[in-house]
Each structure stands twice: as C-alpha cells, then as structure tokens.
XYZ file of C-alpha atoms in Angstrom:
724
model
C 103.595 -91.102 -129.763
C 102.727 -91.764 -125.836
C 99.177 -92.950 -125.038
C 97.079 -91.946 -122.181
C 93.677 -93.753 -120.943
C 92.132 -96.686 -122.922
C 90.867 -96.830 -126.489
C 88.300 -94.674 -127.761
C 85.306 -95.775 -129.260
C 82.812 -93.865 -131.502
C 80.026 -91.648 -130.758
C 77.166 -91.050 -133.070
C 76.178 -87.577 -133.634
C 75.795 -84.817 -135.945
C 79.299 -84.110 -137.933
C 81.089 -80.937 -138.176
C 81.046 -78.563 -141.255
C 84.160 -79.247 -143.465
C 84.620 -75.265 -143.314
C 84.691 -73.352 -146.509
C 86.253 -76.253 -148.196
C 83.008 -77.560 -149.985
C 82.589 -79.695 -152.760
C 80.359 -78.066 -155.822
C 77.363 -80.006 -155.118
C 73.751 -79.095 -154.069
C 74.539 -80.268 -150.842
C 77.634 -78.272 -151.052
C 75.489 -75.356 -151.984
C 73.404 -75.546 -148.359
C 75.791 -76.608 -146.424
C 76.242 -73.309 -144.253
C 72.737 -73.477 -143.358
C 73.703 -75.362 -140.438
C 76.259 -73.074 -139.085
C 74.553 -72.409 -135.954
C 73.961 -76.157 -135.330
C 77.187 -77.095 -134.528
C 79.129 -76.481 -137.556
C 81.965 -74.702 -138.329
C 81.219 -72.942 -141.437
C 84.251 -70.532 -141.642
C 83.559 -69.043 -138.520
C 79.999 -67.652 -140.265
C 78.363 -68.195 -137.232
C 79.316 -65.024 -136.051
C 79.015 -63.125 -139.543
C 78.078 -59.345 -138.672
C 75.359 -57.663 -140.450
C 77.335 -54.668 -140.572
C 80.057 -54.190 -143.702
C 83.323 -55.083 -142.848
C 85.991 -53.108 -143.354
C 86.991 -55.229 -146.504
C 83.693 -54.710 -147.936
C 83.801 -51.037 -147.290
C 86.789 -50.893 -149.119
C 85.588 -53.118 -151.884
C 82.540 -50.231 -152.419
C 85.266 -47.599 -152.226
C 86.492 -49.318 -155.315
C 83.502 -50.106 -157.350
C 84.008 -47.042 -159.871
C 87.300 -48.952 -160.855
C 85.507 -52.159 -161.297
C 82.847 -50.904 -163.013
C 85.312 -49.464 -165.682
C 87.154 -52.731 -165.887
C 83.687 -54.428 -166.452
C 82.875 -51.862 -169.032
C 85.980 -51.912 -171.096
C 85.538 -56.149 -170.748
C 82.297 -56.170 -172.037
C 83.086 -53.685 -174.997
C 85.357 -56.521 -176.175
C 84.308 -58.438 -179.361
C 84.635 -61.982 -179.980
C 82.624 -64.678 -177.846
C 83.357 -67.911 -178.105
C 81.131 -69.828 -180.425
C 79.435 -72.641 -178.422
C 75.962 -74.643 -178.075
C 76.121 -77.835 -179.941
C 77.589 -79.907 -176.925
C 74.344 -78.321 -174.777
C 70.819 -79.049 -174.340
C 67.915 -78.358 -172.552
C 68.322 -75.797 -169.622
C 71.918 -75.019 -170.750
C 71.059 -74.538 -174.176
C 68.027 -72.300 -173.040
C 70.588 -70.437 -170.920
C 73.436 -69.971 -173.543
C 70.626 -68.884 -175.958
C 69.806 -66.177 -173.391
C 73.760 -64.993 -173.497
C 73.943 -64.750 -176.958
C 70.579 -62.928 -177.333
C 72.329 -60.122 -175.107
C 75.930 -60.570 -177.003
C 74.064 -59.807 -180.194
C 71.994 -57.347 -178.973
C 68.766 -58.746 -179.281
C 68.301 -58.113 -175.607
C 69.476 -55.176 -173.597
C 72.920 -55.693 -171.976
C 71.361 -54.698 -168.704
C 70.694 -58.329 -168.805
C 73.894 -58.701 -166.543
C 74.980 -61.331 -168.616
C 79.157 -61.393 -168.944
C 81.065 -62.956 -172.045
C 84.683 -64.123 -172.392
C 87.175 -61.867 -174.451
C 90.166 -62.794 -176.144
C 93.748 -62.507 -174.871
C 94.762 -58.877 -174.458
C 98.259 -57.394 -175.564
C 100.702 -57.639 -173.405
C 101.942 -54.549 -171.445
C 104.857 -53.130 -172.241
C 107.643 -53.894 -169.839
C 108.482 -51.134 -166.991
C 111.970 -50.489 -165.860
C 112.608 -52.066 -162.008
C 112.227 -48.732 -160.035
C 115.232 -47.553 -158.239
C 115.366 -47.776 -154.716
C 114.018 -45.190 -152.855
C 114.065 -44.386 -149.001
C 111.542 -45.864 -146.417
C 108.509 -43.656 -145.799
C 106.557 -44.152 -142.775
C 102.730 -44.722 -142.729
C 100.266 -42.266 -142.707
C 97.997 -42.140 -139.459
C 94.633 -43.181 -141.294
C 91.360 -41.716 -139.098
C 88.984 -44.237 -137.850
C 86.145 -45.176 -140.338
C 83.167 -45.186 -137.869
C 79.904 -46.553 -139.193
C 76.956 -45.065 -138.145
C 74.621 -47.515 -139.460
C 70.888 -46.477 -140.533
C 69.102 -44.079 -138.806
C 66.261 -44.360 -135.837
C 63.646 -43.673 -138.246
C 64.876 -46.021 -140.705
C 65.002 -49.081 -138.042
C 61.770 -48.183 -136.829
C 59.948 -48.039 -139.998
C 61.734 -51.421 -140.851
C 60.584 -53.038 -137.656
C 56.858 -52.226 -138.410
C 56.862 -54.032 -141.378
C 58.549 -56.676 -139.964
C 56.088 -57.108 -137.283
C 53.220 -56.686 -139.802
C 54.788 -60.164 -141.496
C 55.367 -61.913 -138.111
C 59.236 -61.950 -138.627
C 61.183 -61.226 -135.495
C 61.683 -57.038 -134.621
C 65.409 -57.718 -133.748
C 66.195 -58.144 -137.364
C 64.906 -54.521 -138.116
C 68.631 -52.810 -138.065
C 70.186 -55.527 -139.805
C 67.493 -55.526 -142.516
C 67.954 -51.522 -142.804
C 71.392 -51.841 -143.067
C 71.341 -54.906 -145.364
C 68.707 -53.326 -147.820
C 69.729 -49.236 -147.449
C 67.591 -46.929 -148.177
C 64.182 -47.302 -148.794
C 64.182 -50.615 -147.075
C 60.552 -50.523 -145.543
C 59.244 -49.793 -149.235
C 61.167 -52.572 -150.626
C 60.173 -55.118 -148.170
C 56.627 -54.386 -148.978
C 57.211 -54.779 -152.588
C 59.339 -57.971 -152.457
C 59.159 -59.488 -148.939
C 61.772 -62.038 -150.191
C 64.581 -59.357 -149.873
C 64.344 -60.409 -145.869
C 66.764 -63.173 -147.485
C 69.522 -60.578 -147.662
C 69.948 -60.439 -143.670
C 72.303 -62.847 -142.690
C 70.797 -65.962 -141.173
C 67.120 -65.449 -142.699
C 66.526 -69.060 -144.397
C 63.912 -69.227 -147.326
C 61.195 -70.972 -145.183
C 61.202 -68.098 -143.060
C 61.522 -65.410 -145.432
C 58.399 -67.438 -147.199
C 56.318 -66.912 -144.048
C 56.929 -63.337 -143.888
C 56.095 -63.172 -147.591
C 52.768 -65.180 -147.018
C 51.900 -62.593 -144.274
C 52.451 -59.677 -146.229
C 51.241 -60.700 -149.640
C 48.607 -62.889 -148.820
C 46.884 -64.817 -151.754
C 49.359 -63.225 -154.361
C 51.938 -65.085 -152.755
C 53.144 -68.322 -154.345
C 56.426 -70.529 -155.248
C 56.162 -69.240 -158.902
C 56.336 -65.741 -158.053
C 59.389 -64.433 -160.087
C 60.582 -62.440 -156.940
C 60.922 -65.354 -154.743
C 62.824 -67.331 -157.685
C 65.189 -64.432 -157.888
C 65.737 -63.814 -153.986
C 66.315 -67.646 -153.628
C 68.655 -67.689 -156.492
C 70.881 -64.679 -154.817
C 70.308 -66.271 -151.494
C 72.073 -69.714 -152.824
C 74.743 -67.899 -154.297
C 75.611 -65.992 -151.095
C 75.376 -69.534 -149.222
C 77.961 -71.170 -152.088
C 80.141 -67.682 -151.200
C 80.394 -68.774 -147.843
C 81.439 -72.495 -148.550
C 84.281 -70.700 -150.957
C 82.974 -70.698 -154.372
C 82.972 -67.483 -156.338
C 80.656 -69.059 -159.277
C 78.222 -71.944 -159.623
C 78.004 -74.420 -162.625
C 74.598 -73.883 -163.672
C 73.428 -77.432 -163.504
C 74.400 -77.407 -159.781
C 72.490 -73.920 -158.985
C 69.410 -74.923 -161.278
C 69.399 -78.515 -158.986
C 69.465 -76.299 -156.090
C 67.057 -74.124 -157.160
C 64.377 -77.191 -157.614
C 65.063 -78.355 -153.961
C 63.834 -75.120 -152.893
C 60.793 -75.123 -154.385
C 61.635 -73.077 -157.554
C 59.358 -74.311 -160.472
C 61.382 -72.966 -163.432
C 65.283 -72.370 -162.258
C 66.061 -71.161 -165.704
C 63.929 -68.498 -165.427
C 64.735 -67.613 -162.110
C 68.428 -67.450 -163.060
C 67.269 -65.305 -165.918
C 65.402 -63.047 -163.903
C 68.312 -62.620 -161.563
C 70.415 -61.964 -164.406
C 68.333 -59.274 -166.049
C 68.068 -57.401 -162.544
C 71.709 -57.184 -162.141
C 71.679 -59.893 -159.025
C 73.574 -62.506 -160.717
C 76.169 -62.582 -163.909
C 76.187 -65.341 -166.158
C 79.306 -66.480 -167.668
C 80.402 -69.246 -170.970
C 83.529 -70.599 -169.837
C 85.452 -72.670 -172.519
C 85.723 -76.118 -171.167
C 90.056 -76.661 -171.021
C 90.046 -80.588 -171.026
C 87.337 -81.480 -173.896
C 88.539 -82.509 -177.087
C 89.334 -80.118 -180.037
C 86.415 -80.364 -182.337
C 86.967 -82.153 -185.599
C 87.650 -80.007 -188.634
C 84.449 -79.507 -190.477
C 83.799 -81.110 -194.368
C 83.466 -78.678 -197.019
C 79.842 -77.040 -197.129
C 79.452 -78.268 -193.475
C 79.292 -75.697 -190.629
C 82.325 -76.169 -188.327
C 81.743 -77.865 -185.222
C 81.477 -75.365 -182.202
C 83.701 -75.416 -179.029
C 81.700 -76.367 -175.494
C 81.589 -74.531 -172.550
C 80.341 -74.731 -169.521
C 77.686 -72.007 -168.174
C 78.782 -70.443 -164.861
C 76.702 -68.222 -162.408
C 78.169 -65.887 -159.982
C 77.158 -62.425 -157.792
C 78.621 -59.395 -159.173
C 81.201 -58.719 -156.338
C 83.231 -61.616 -156.734
C 83.080 -61.739 -160.530
C 84.558 -58.120 -160.653
C 86.982 -59.016 -157.867
C 88.177 -62.034 -160.001
C 88.214 -59.553 -163.097
C 89.940 -57.212 -161.186
C 92.738 -59.388 -159.807
C 93.342 -61.193 -162.702
C 94.011 -57.665 -164.684
C 96.351 -56.458 -161.809
C 98.196 -59.373 -161.950
C 98.857 -59.424 -165.408
C 99.958 -55.456 -164.887
C 102.366 -56.609 -161.998
C 103.971 -59.496 -164.250
C 104.252 -57.413 -167.400
C 105.778 -54.647 -165.458
C 109.206 -55.961 -165.790
C 111.249 -58.245 -167.789
C 110.754 -61.732 -167.382
C 113.378 -64.699 -168.036
C 116.478 -63.279 -169.536
C 116.435 -60.268 -167.186
C 119.520 -59.132 -165.910
C 120.443 -59.503 -162.210
C 122.167 -56.475 -160.867
C 125.178 -56.865 -159.124
C 123.572 -56.256 -155.625
C 121.268 -59.106 -156.123
C 123.893 -61.168 -157.466
C 126.024 -60.861 -154.218
C 122.943 -61.481 -152.120
C 122.172 -64.758 -153.822
C 126.022 -65.775 -153.618
C 125.451 -65.393 -150.001
C 122.930 -67.450 -149.418
C 122.220 -70.932 -150.274
C 119.379 -73.532 -151.313
C 115.632 -72.279 -151.899
C 116.593 -68.722 -150.529
C 119.513 -67.852 -153.122
C 116.584 -69.086 -155.889
C 113.909 -66.981 -154.255
C 116.502 -64.072 -154.333
C 117.387 -64.674 -157.922
C 113.347 -64.813 -159.123
C 112.697 -61.841 -157.454
C 115.368 -59.903 -159.143
C 113.893 -61.336 -162.308
C 110.347 -61.340 -161.925
C 107.712 -59.248 -160.806
C 105.390 -61.979 -159.085
C 106.986 -65.222 -157.217
C 105.220 -67.963 -155.447
C 106.868 -69.822 -152.525
C 105.606 -72.828 -150.730
C 106.931 -74.411 -147.767
C 105.988 -75.149 -143.932
C 106.294 -73.347 -140.835
C 110.333 -73.387 -141.124
C 110.274 -72.281 -144.737
C 108.834 -68.843 -143.325
C 112.520 -68.135 -142.605
C 113.490 -67.725 -146.727
C 110.955 -64.971 -147.866
C 112.253 -63.121 -144.561
C 115.761 -63.624 -145.494
C 114.818 -62.515 -149.327
C 113.280 -59.614 -147.594
C 116.419 -58.560 -145.570
C 118.522 -58.768 -148.488
C 116.354 -56.592 -150.629
C 116.082 -54.180 -147.383
C 120.023 -54.408 -147.571
C 120.247 -52.984 -151.054
C 118.280 -49.889 -150.465
C 114.854 -51.173 -151.436
C 111.850 -50.193 -149.195
C 110.236 -53.822 -147.703
C 107.288 -54.738 -146.309
C 106.454 -58.423 -145.160
C 102.446 -58.712 -144.624
C 101.085 -61.616 -142.445
C 97.285 -62.846 -141.852
C 97.517 -62.306 -137.973
C 99.020 -60.265 -135.648
C 100.799 -63.190 -134.281
C 102.348 -63.936 -137.937
C 103.661 -60.160 -138.012
C 105.249 -60.711 -134.736
C 106.941 -63.758 -135.514
C 108.001 -62.250 -139.156
C 109.013 -59.035 -136.964
C 111.151 -61.207 -134.558
C 113.167 -63.147 -137.791
C 113.530 -59.930 -139.638
C 115.561 -58.416 -136.466
C 115.764 -55.221 -134.313
C 117.034 -53.376 -137.052
C 114.149 -53.510 -139.348
C 111.729 -50.706 -138.843
C 108.267 -51.214 -137.694
C 106.768 -50.274 -141.136
C 108.719 -53.296 -142.619
C 105.830 -55.532 -141.248
C 102.125 -55.418 -141.090
C 99.186 -57.647 -141.164
C 97.345 -57.622 -144.396
C 94.310 -55.869 -143.026
C 96.639 -53.303 -141.391
C 97.947 -52.214 -144.923
C 94.387 -52.425 -146.432
C 93.416 -49.654 -143.817
C 96.380 -47.942 -143.760
C 97.222 -48.479 -140.341
C 99.994 -50.558 -140.408
C 102.993 -51.009 -142.983
C 104.964 -48.063 -145.315
C 102.056 -45.898 -146.207
C 101.253 -44.856 -149.860
C 103.207 -42.888 -152.105
C 101.934 -39.582 -153.918
C 99.694 -41.451 -156.526
C 98.244 -43.750 -154.059
C 100.343 -46.971 -154.348
C 101.874 -48.814 -151.520
C 105.427 -47.363 -151.073
C 107.045 -50.352 -151.420
C 109.584 -52.016 -153.933
C 109.006 -55.799 -152.309
C 105.636 -56.797 -150.691
C 105.943 -60.337 -149.108
C 102.554 -61.995 -148.229
C 102.948 -64.534 -146.329
C 99.922 -67.227 -145.197
C 99.023 -66.962 -148.850
C 96.659 -69.558 -148.779
C 94.661 -67.128 -146.260
C 94.008 -64.710 -149.052
C 89.940 -64.697 -150.430
C 89.557 -62.999 -153.743
C 88.291 -59.856 -152.330
C 91.459 -59.114 -150.068
C 93.563 -60.272 -153.109
C 92.048 -57.754 -155.379
C 92.481 -54.604 -153.090
C 96.061 -55.770 -152.367
C 96.819 -56.219 -155.948
C 94.993 -52.802 -156.605
C 97.659 -51.083 -153.992
C 100.736 -52.327 -155.991
C 102.585 -49.741 -158.401
C 104.048 -51.090 -161.527
C 107.613 -52.415 -161.353
C 106.974 -53.784 -157.473
C 107.480 -57.201 -156.590
C 105.040 -59.227 -154.987
C 106.094 -62.348 -153.626
C 103.353 -64.636 -151.956
C 104.390 -67.144 -149.715
C 102.541 -70.026 -147.915
C 101.601 -73.404 -146.663
C 99.415 -75.103 -149.549
C 98.479 -77.842 -147.121
C 96.409 -75.575 -144.490
C 92.592 -74.695 -144.603
C 92.039 -72.425 -147.733
C 90.842 -68.894 -147.061
C 87.392 -67.957 -145.134
C 86.011 -65.798 -147.810
C 85.423 -67.192 -151.293
C 88.080 -68.166 -153.596
C 91.191 -70.058 -154.027
C 93.629 -67.384 -154.934
C 97.088 -69.200 -154.171
C 95.976 -72.795 -155.542
C 94.615 -71.163 -158.569
C 97.731 -69.167 -159.049
C 99.992 -72.126 -158.476
C 98.007 -74.079 -161.147
C 97.870 -71.514 -163.550
C 101.792 -71.826 -163.893
C 102.079 -67.881 -164.809
C 104.953 -67.316 -162.743
C 108.038 -68.837 -160.859
C 106.877 -71.366 -158.310
C 109.593 -72.515 -155.783
C 108.875 -75.113 -153.227
C 110.970 -75.014 -149.960
C 113.557 -77.594 -149.163
C 113.510 -77.001 -145.345
C 111.682 -79.296 -143.719
C 109.751 -78.860 -139.971
C 111.928 -80.272 -137.548
C 111.075 -82.097 -134.336
C 108.287 -84.982 -133.552
C 105.356 -82.455 -134.197
C 107.073 -81.463 -137.949
C 107.510 -84.784 -138.596
C 103.909 -85.741 -137.867
C 102.354 -82.815 -139.417
C 104.945 -83.465 -142.516
C 103.370 -86.885 -142.756
C 99.749 -85.639 -142.832
C 100.640 -83.573 -145.566
C 101.446 -86.392 -147.827
C 98.406 -88.345 -146.519
C 100.264 -90.441 -143.834
C 99.639 -90.409 -140.030
C 102.696 -91.738 -138.880
C 103.454 -92.740 -135.411
C 106.764 -90.397 -134.125
C 108.946 -90.799 -131.398
C 108.401 -88.543 -128.571
C 110.958 -88.604 -125.859
C 109.911 -85.128 -124.496
C 106.349 -85.782 -124.485
C 106.188 -83.505 -127.568
C 102.785 -85.278 -128.870
C 100.413 -86.991 -126.630
C 97.603 -89.203 -127.644
C 94.399 -88.976 -125.238
C 91.893 -91.804 -126.314
C 88.352 -90.812 -124.746
C 84.889 -92.591 -125.217
C 82.355 -89.819 -125.690
C 82.138 -86.226 -125.372
C 81.561 -85.484 -121.909
C 85.064 -87.379 -120.966
C 86.662 -85.487 -124.243
C 85.523 -82.377 -122.100
C 86.920 -83.641 -118.923
C 90.241 -84.877 -120.191
C 90.733 -81.541 -122.114
C 90.243 -79.294 -119.103
C 92.529 -81.488 -117.173
C 95.451 -81.099 -119.925
C 95.152 -77.340 -120.360
C 94.651 -76.680 -116.201
C 97.223 -79.444 -115.086
C 98.842 -81.912 -117.115
C 100.493 -79.579 -119.957
C 101.782 -77.111 -117.046
C 103.017 -79.589 -114.809
C 105.026 -82.083 -117.489
C 105.616 -79.581 -120.280
C 105.983 -76.583 -118.464
C 103.458 -74.477 -120.561
C 101.111 -72.213 -118.403
C 97.028 -72.579 -119.545
C 97.544 -69.235 -121.015
C 99.688 -70.109 -123.396
C 97.814 -73.326 -124.300
C 95.022 -73.324 -126.987
C 91.980 -75.591 -127.633
C 91.289 -76.601 -131.169
C 87.921 -78.483 -132.059
C 86.072 -78.888 -135.136
C 82.809 -77.133 -134.637
C 81.029 -74.451 -132.462
C 78.196 -77.064 -131.027
C 77.769 -80.617 -129.789
C 78.949 -82.427 -126.737
C 82.569 -81.126 -127.372
C 82.380 -77.941 -129.408
C 83.720 -74.450 -128.687
C 80.548 -74.007 -126.102
C 80.894 -76.655 -124.202
C 84.571 -76.678 -123.767
C 84.833 -72.978 -123.414
C 82.137 -73.067 -120.562
C 83.854 -75.889 -118.957
C 87.132 -74.061 -119.041
C 86.190 -70.993 -117.844
C 84.637 -72.895 -114.813
C 87.850 -73.890 -114.161
C 90.343 -71.241 -115.157
C 88.296 -68.065 -114.446
C 85.077 -69.085 -112.927
C 82.465 -65.809 -112.290
C 78.889 -65.167 -113.322
C 79.413 -63.511 -116.571
C 78.200 -60.636 -115.416
C 79.103 -58.304 -118.765
C 77.229 -60.043 -121.117
C 78.513 -63.723 -120.261
C 81.942 -62.373 -119.801
C 84.101 -61.641 -116.770
C 87.056 -59.581 -116.119
C 90.329 -61.752 -117.195
C 88.291 -64.020 -119.404
C 90.182 -65.149 -122.420
C 88.230 -64.337 -125.837
C 88.629 -63.815 -129.255
C 87.038 -60.642 -131.211
C 85.309 -62.032 -134.431
C 86.636 -59.597 -137.084
C 84.812 -61.346 -139.943
C 83.887 -64.965 -140.999
C 86.847 -66.940 -139.976
C 89.016 -64.311 -138.851
C 89.620 -63.512 -134.847
C 91.875 -61.714 -132.900
C 92.514 -63.233 -129.500
C 92.236 -61.166 -126.228
C 91.285 -60.614 -122.899
C 88.306 -59.096 -120.927
C 89.141 -56.050 -119.061
C 86.069 -54.696 -117.889
C 82.724 -52.936 -119.203
C 80.628 -50.189 -118.751
C 77.992 -47.716 -120.454
C 79.691 -47.783 -123.690
C 80.284 -51.551 -123.896
C 82.762 -54.369 -123.288
C 86.613 -53.398 -123.186
C 89.168 -55.792 -124.150
C 92.796 -56.068 -124.908
C 93.651 -57.700 -128.289
C 97.191 -57.814 -129.350
C 98.362 -55.467 -126.905
C 95.703 -52.862 -128.298
C 92.641 -51.657 -126.226
C 89.547 -52.791 -127.915
C 85.706 -51.285 -127.251
C 83.038 -53.448 -128.473
C 79.561 -51.660 -128.342
C 77.375 -53.516 -126.169
C 74.876 -54.142 -128.813
C 77.884 -55.846 -130.878
C 79.023 -58.112 -127.799
C 76.921 -61.160 -128.166
C 78.145 -61.671 -132.140
C 81.414 -60.120 -132.084
C 82.901 -61.647 -129.203
C 83.340 -65.304 -128.052
C 85.355 -66.921 -125.044
C 88.713 -67.963 -126.503
C 90.112 -71.321 -124.522
C 88.608 -73.066 -127.404
C 88.377 -72.128 -131.252
C 87.739 -73.581 -134.230
C 90.276 -74.897 -136.927
C 89.728 -72.366 -139.380
C 89.878 -69.716 -136.556
C 93.187 -70.969 -135.758
C 94.704 -70.937 -139.242
C 97.378 -68.298 -138.895
C 98.042 -68.215 -135.540
C 100.440 -70.782 -132.985
C 100.928 -71.413 -129.256
C 103.490 -73.337 -127.349
C 101.172 -75.650 -126.834
C 97.860 -76.827 -128.749
C 95.396 -79.447 -127.569
C 93.095 -80.483 -130.237
C 89.754 -82.338 -129.366
C 88.114 -84.568 -131.699
C 84.802 -85.929 -130.482
C 83.232 -88.705 -132.019
C 80.446 -86.435 -133.516
C 83.346 -84.477 -135.612
C 84.341 -88.045 -137.396
C 82.237 -87.253 -140.771
C 83.718 -83.933 -141.347
C 87.430 -84.338 -140.733
C 89.627 -83.644 -143.644
C 93.524 -83.604 -144.496
C 93.439 -80.386 -144.453
C 91.885 -79.722 -141.323
C 93.706 -82.258 -139.511
C 97.329 -80.876 -140.845
C 96.243 -77.273 -139.825
C 95.162 -78.175 -136.375
C 98.230 -80.479 -135.486
C 100.765 -77.551 -136.703
C 99.472 -75.037 -134.312
C 101.529 -76.110 -131.412
C 105.306 -74.857 -131.079
C 106.251 -77.221 -128.531
C 103.812 -79.440 -127.745
C 100.449 -81.158 -129.119
C 97.721 -83.063 -127.230
C 94.977 -85.225 -129.492
C 92.225 -85.948 -128.036
C 90.862 -88.896 -129.862
C 87.442 -89.796 -130.037
C 87.334 -90.473 -133.688
C 88.798 -94.090 -133.999
C 89.720 -95.217 -137.471
C 88.447 -92.097 -139.095
C 91.268 -89.933 -138.142
C 93.897 -91.905 -140.703
C 91.144 -92.116 -142.830
C 90.458 -88.443 -143.420
C 94.612 -88.004 -143.791
C 94.433 -90.572 -146.063
C 91.570 -90.227 -148.272
C 89.686 -86.971 -147.517
C 91.829 -83.948 -149.084
C 90.630 -80.351 -150.118
C 87.027 -80.297 -151.036
C 87.230 -78.330 -154.475
C 85.677 -74.780 -154.945
C 84.427 -73.498 -158.249
C 86.402 -70.506 -159.186
C 87.434 -68.524 -162.641
C 90.350 -66.860 -161.796
C 92.919 -69.888 -162.997
C 91.346 -69.281 -166.307
C 91.149 -65.647 -166.479
C 95.013 -64.904 -165.223
C 96.280 -67.393 -167.930
C 94.021 -65.425 -170.410
C 95.774 -61.996 -169.355
C 99.334 -63.428 -169.213
C 100.773 -64.272 -172.888
C 102.370 -67.618 -172.964
C 101.073 -68.867 -169.841
C-alpha cells in the first residue's frame, strides 16, 4: 500500500457506536441512547415516528400471526424446569407455570416452548409457468393523525412541560385516544422515538404531582418496554431476564421482576422459557426420587418480534418440507445445466434442484454464482426473480443477468414487498416465482424475512446468498447467521475469490488479518492524519482533487464512509466541508441547494442516494435511482441528509467506483472487524483510508468480531424441521 503524509497519533474523544452489533449486557441495552451524540446506532438518528412500509405490512398480516400464536399457545408439553433457577428467575418461571396451568389468565402474555411439529407432507416441485408482469400498486398514503387529535395531545404536552413539537409523533405512536392515555399514564410518552426515561419522569411529575414515584407500576412497565425497544434497535429480538432486570435496576425500577410481570400481564411483552442447549443432561433419577428438571433460560421480548420469529420459522419449515430433500431426483434439464457449469455454480444448481431452501456464502465476485443459477432456471422455463438489498445491488444483478432478462427478473426486497417491482403476485396472492434468489442476505432483519417467506408458495425454491463477513441487518435479528448455524439445509461456500488489491485486502480482513498489499495502480492508499480537523481537510482533498486526478474517478462517483454522524470527522462535519468545496450555497431549501448530493433515509440503516433537484411549497424534490422523490417539507429535517459522507451501516449493500474511509481518533473504541470489512469493500476501483486510529485498526480486525445478538430463530427453526 502507498502511504501519504506522516504517522498518525490517536485523538481522544467519544468512540462511535458499533451499530446494531451490540453485546447482550446492560450497557448494550442502553447503547442506542447516544445515537444523537455522534454515534451511528444503525441509522436510528434519522428514525421517523411514522410507521414504515415494512411496519404497515406487518400490521396488515397481524391476523395471520395471531392465528400462529394461538395455535402454538394451544399446544401441550411445557418444558419441566426450575431446579436450576433461584431468586428472580425462579419467581418469573413460577409465573410462567401459573399461566400454563390455568391458575392465572392466559392474557398474562407468556409463551411456552412447544413440541416439535409433525413434518408436512412433501409437495411436488411446480411445473414451469410463464412469466407474469407485476401488477401496478397504488401508492400508500398515510394521512397521519387528524388535526384535532394533534391539538389535544399538544395541550397535554404543554401542560406537562414537554416540547409541543412532539405532538404529531405522540399522536401517531399512541393512536386513538392519545390525549387520555397520556393523562392516565404519562410514561407512555416513552413510546415516542427519542424520548428518554428521565424526560418522561419529568413529564409525569408535572401531570401527577405527589402521586408520581419510581415505584409506580406504570413507570416500571413503560421502562421495561422502552428497554426492549432499545435492545431491538441494537439488534436483539429478546433479552435474557437477568440482563433486563439489571437494566431496570439501573433505571431506578425498585422491583424489576414485578415490572416485567406487569408488562407481560398487559400484553406489552412476552416471556419465553427456552432450554439451555449446552447444559449437561440431568442424571437419571433414583427409584422414588423426582426426576431432575431440565435447565432453561428465560427470555423477554416484544410481541412483534416474537411473532415475526415464530412466523419466519414456521414459513421456512413449510418451504423446506414442500419438496423432497436428499435423494430427490434431478430433472434432465437441471442436470444438463449443472454439467455445463463448474465449481460452486454447479453445486448450487444441483442443490436448488433437490432442495427448496439453499444458503450460499461468498464475497463480491461470488454474486455471479446465484445469478448463474437464476439464468439456468430461466432457461428451463421457470419463473425467476433476483432480489437485492438496494437499487444499486439490483442494477448490478441485472447487468450480470444480461439484457435478455426481463425487468421483472430483478427487484429490491422492498420493491417485492410493496409490489412495485418483480414478478407480482399470482391468483392466490403468492409471489409469482418458482425461484427466488435473495442477494445481500445478511441485511434481512426478522420482520422483513418473515414477510418475504410468507409471500412464497409451496414448492418455491428460496436461495439466500450473501457475505457473512459484512455488518448485520439494521433491524433486529440475525436471520442469515442463525440459519447458517441451524444447519437445516444445504450451505454452499463459494470458492471464487475477490480479485485485485482491494479484494486481497478485504479477504484478509475477513479472516482477521490486516495485510499489506501491492497496489501498483494506487488501488489502495493510506493517508495518516493527526486529528479530526486534518482528517476532514485530507478527505476533501482526496475527493475533490487527488482521486479524480490520479485514479480518474470523479467526485460524484466517490463515497466517503465514516463510523459516526457527529464528532470532529463524523458525517456532519465531513458533509459540511464537502458541500462547501463541491457545491457551495446558502442552503435555502431547509439547508439544501440544487445539486447537493443527499441520501433519503427510508428507515433505520436504509438509505437511497440521490441529488437535490429543487423545492416548492410541497417540499424538497430530489432524484433517487433515476426516480423523482418528493419529501414533504415537514419530513425534510429527519428524512434527508447530505450524502457525500455516510456511515458504514448506511453503506451496506452499495458500491461506488472509489471509497474514502475516514477513521478519526475518536472512532477507535467502536471499530470492529465487520465494520472495517464492510467499509473497505465499498470501493470497486480505489480505496483511500484516512487513518487516525494508529494500532486500533489492526487490533479491531484481529480481535473484535461481530458482537452477539440475542435471538430465538435458530432454536425455533431447528424445532420446526425434523432431523435438523
């Protein structure tokens, strides 16, 4: 690697947030509170109070999931456990058992493990059917709460000393009767994004006076839900009871066990008892003695993620059991296609012919393998769709499929769910495809994955493909990693390496080694800096001058990536400096000018790069992926950011001709191998590293893997698939 300037020294300051890969601890539960103070927090800084399209889709499918939950709750055979527990855990387990035995009403909201279901009968592989075009979908318009409701909520907020600017968000979050709900339970204000417990406490004191206290059951219940929401932002779908109890204690809840039980009784949370898989088997009981009970762990989660994981496990089992597994015969066409291919591609074709769920792992170059599978299946007359995480990923997939592939053969995952892209639905409402290939599979959160699987008809083959080394999804869950660990279907690892100096560098990072690579064409350049101010200066110099001159990549095709939003060299500082150099202007449209490079924040961790076209009375007009987008003026502040610099999580699933990765001194504490692996792999032709973290970079690559997430999917899907 070539080196510019002198050696860098560390700069002290707050470390950036590690995004959603947050460890299961009290500190981890509360990590996302700092999202507005310079941390990335999976893009949650821009989280909108209005429900996203994915959330609307979840709500639309609530009835189906309730049926799933009712079916599971009706099953018998809870795990006998309890002798290994004591204290609070034993008390909570006793509450679980009381509900199961009928001593307490089932509305307590506890869920119990279930016996393995009988396997479904195998369904025949569907006959090839002609492609069907996607039906145009009407735009979804959310009118939001009416003006009278917002006005009533505003009056309550002002009375309690809370900012009246929260009125719209509070009315949206709390729904009908928001005013009365806030008066009866002021801590419900915690359901509004960005509100913290100490702020809700002040609001409650103003409304309730002497009646307000830390022992109030309403406070304990609300803080429990708030902590579970914070954990979900950090990637967890549930929390271990001891972790949640400790976090509640730190938040001044005097009786954490009572708070958890209250939240469960009100239906705000669900408790699960899961077997401890690595616990030693109990010894056989002597004659006349009670049999030793099996140890369990108690988990607490929010309903929506609990139902999503249950639904996803159930749907995957349905897909897996809808066709023969090992020993299923290959048709002549499939075998011919496999013989015409080589290496992992041939293995992938054979696996897809015999199985309905296949997992494929590999780097950037390996994307060609599942696309070759899609081409082979289309050649056999099957209806094929390839879905990617982003519009950029969709374009790259379409280029590899070739000009002969119809437009409906590719889509983004969001486009599939909203029916604006892809092959559309058949008469039964299922996705009109015989083979669905999902690229960038590590970016699937549990909500999105559940909705996607619910779209698939029996017999549809689902291939999930992605690079397991990149950052996990912005939303809760670790779907791809859990399925790989569950070993319920074929798992094929690509043997196609990423070529060139950047590919060699990133491949080494993936195995924990930061190696020096030969870069004769200046494909990789290291730029040491001493502090944040110098990092900003050198970044602007690279984007505006050095990379266009030396590499031939213009500024509009170069992306700056940094760990956090704030700080001396966060996205805010970098975007301000890059705007001043590349598109100076007064920012007369809410801080933006025509020609500004921006990102439209579609959801936590999800962005659409674009450019400002103009503005009028309706709002800011931008162009994203060649499509005009109107952002209403009241949403501009939270939904649009300058886009010359983005965070590592926002860059996942996207690639640019050149990438400039900025590592200021205050980023050292938050670096991890997945973050470095992801950021360094975003440039196709060139990578510049503005290096101010000294030895923290090789240490992060060698010693800081992905932080764990607490999820239930791996156990659930193993229980659903016999023989797994």
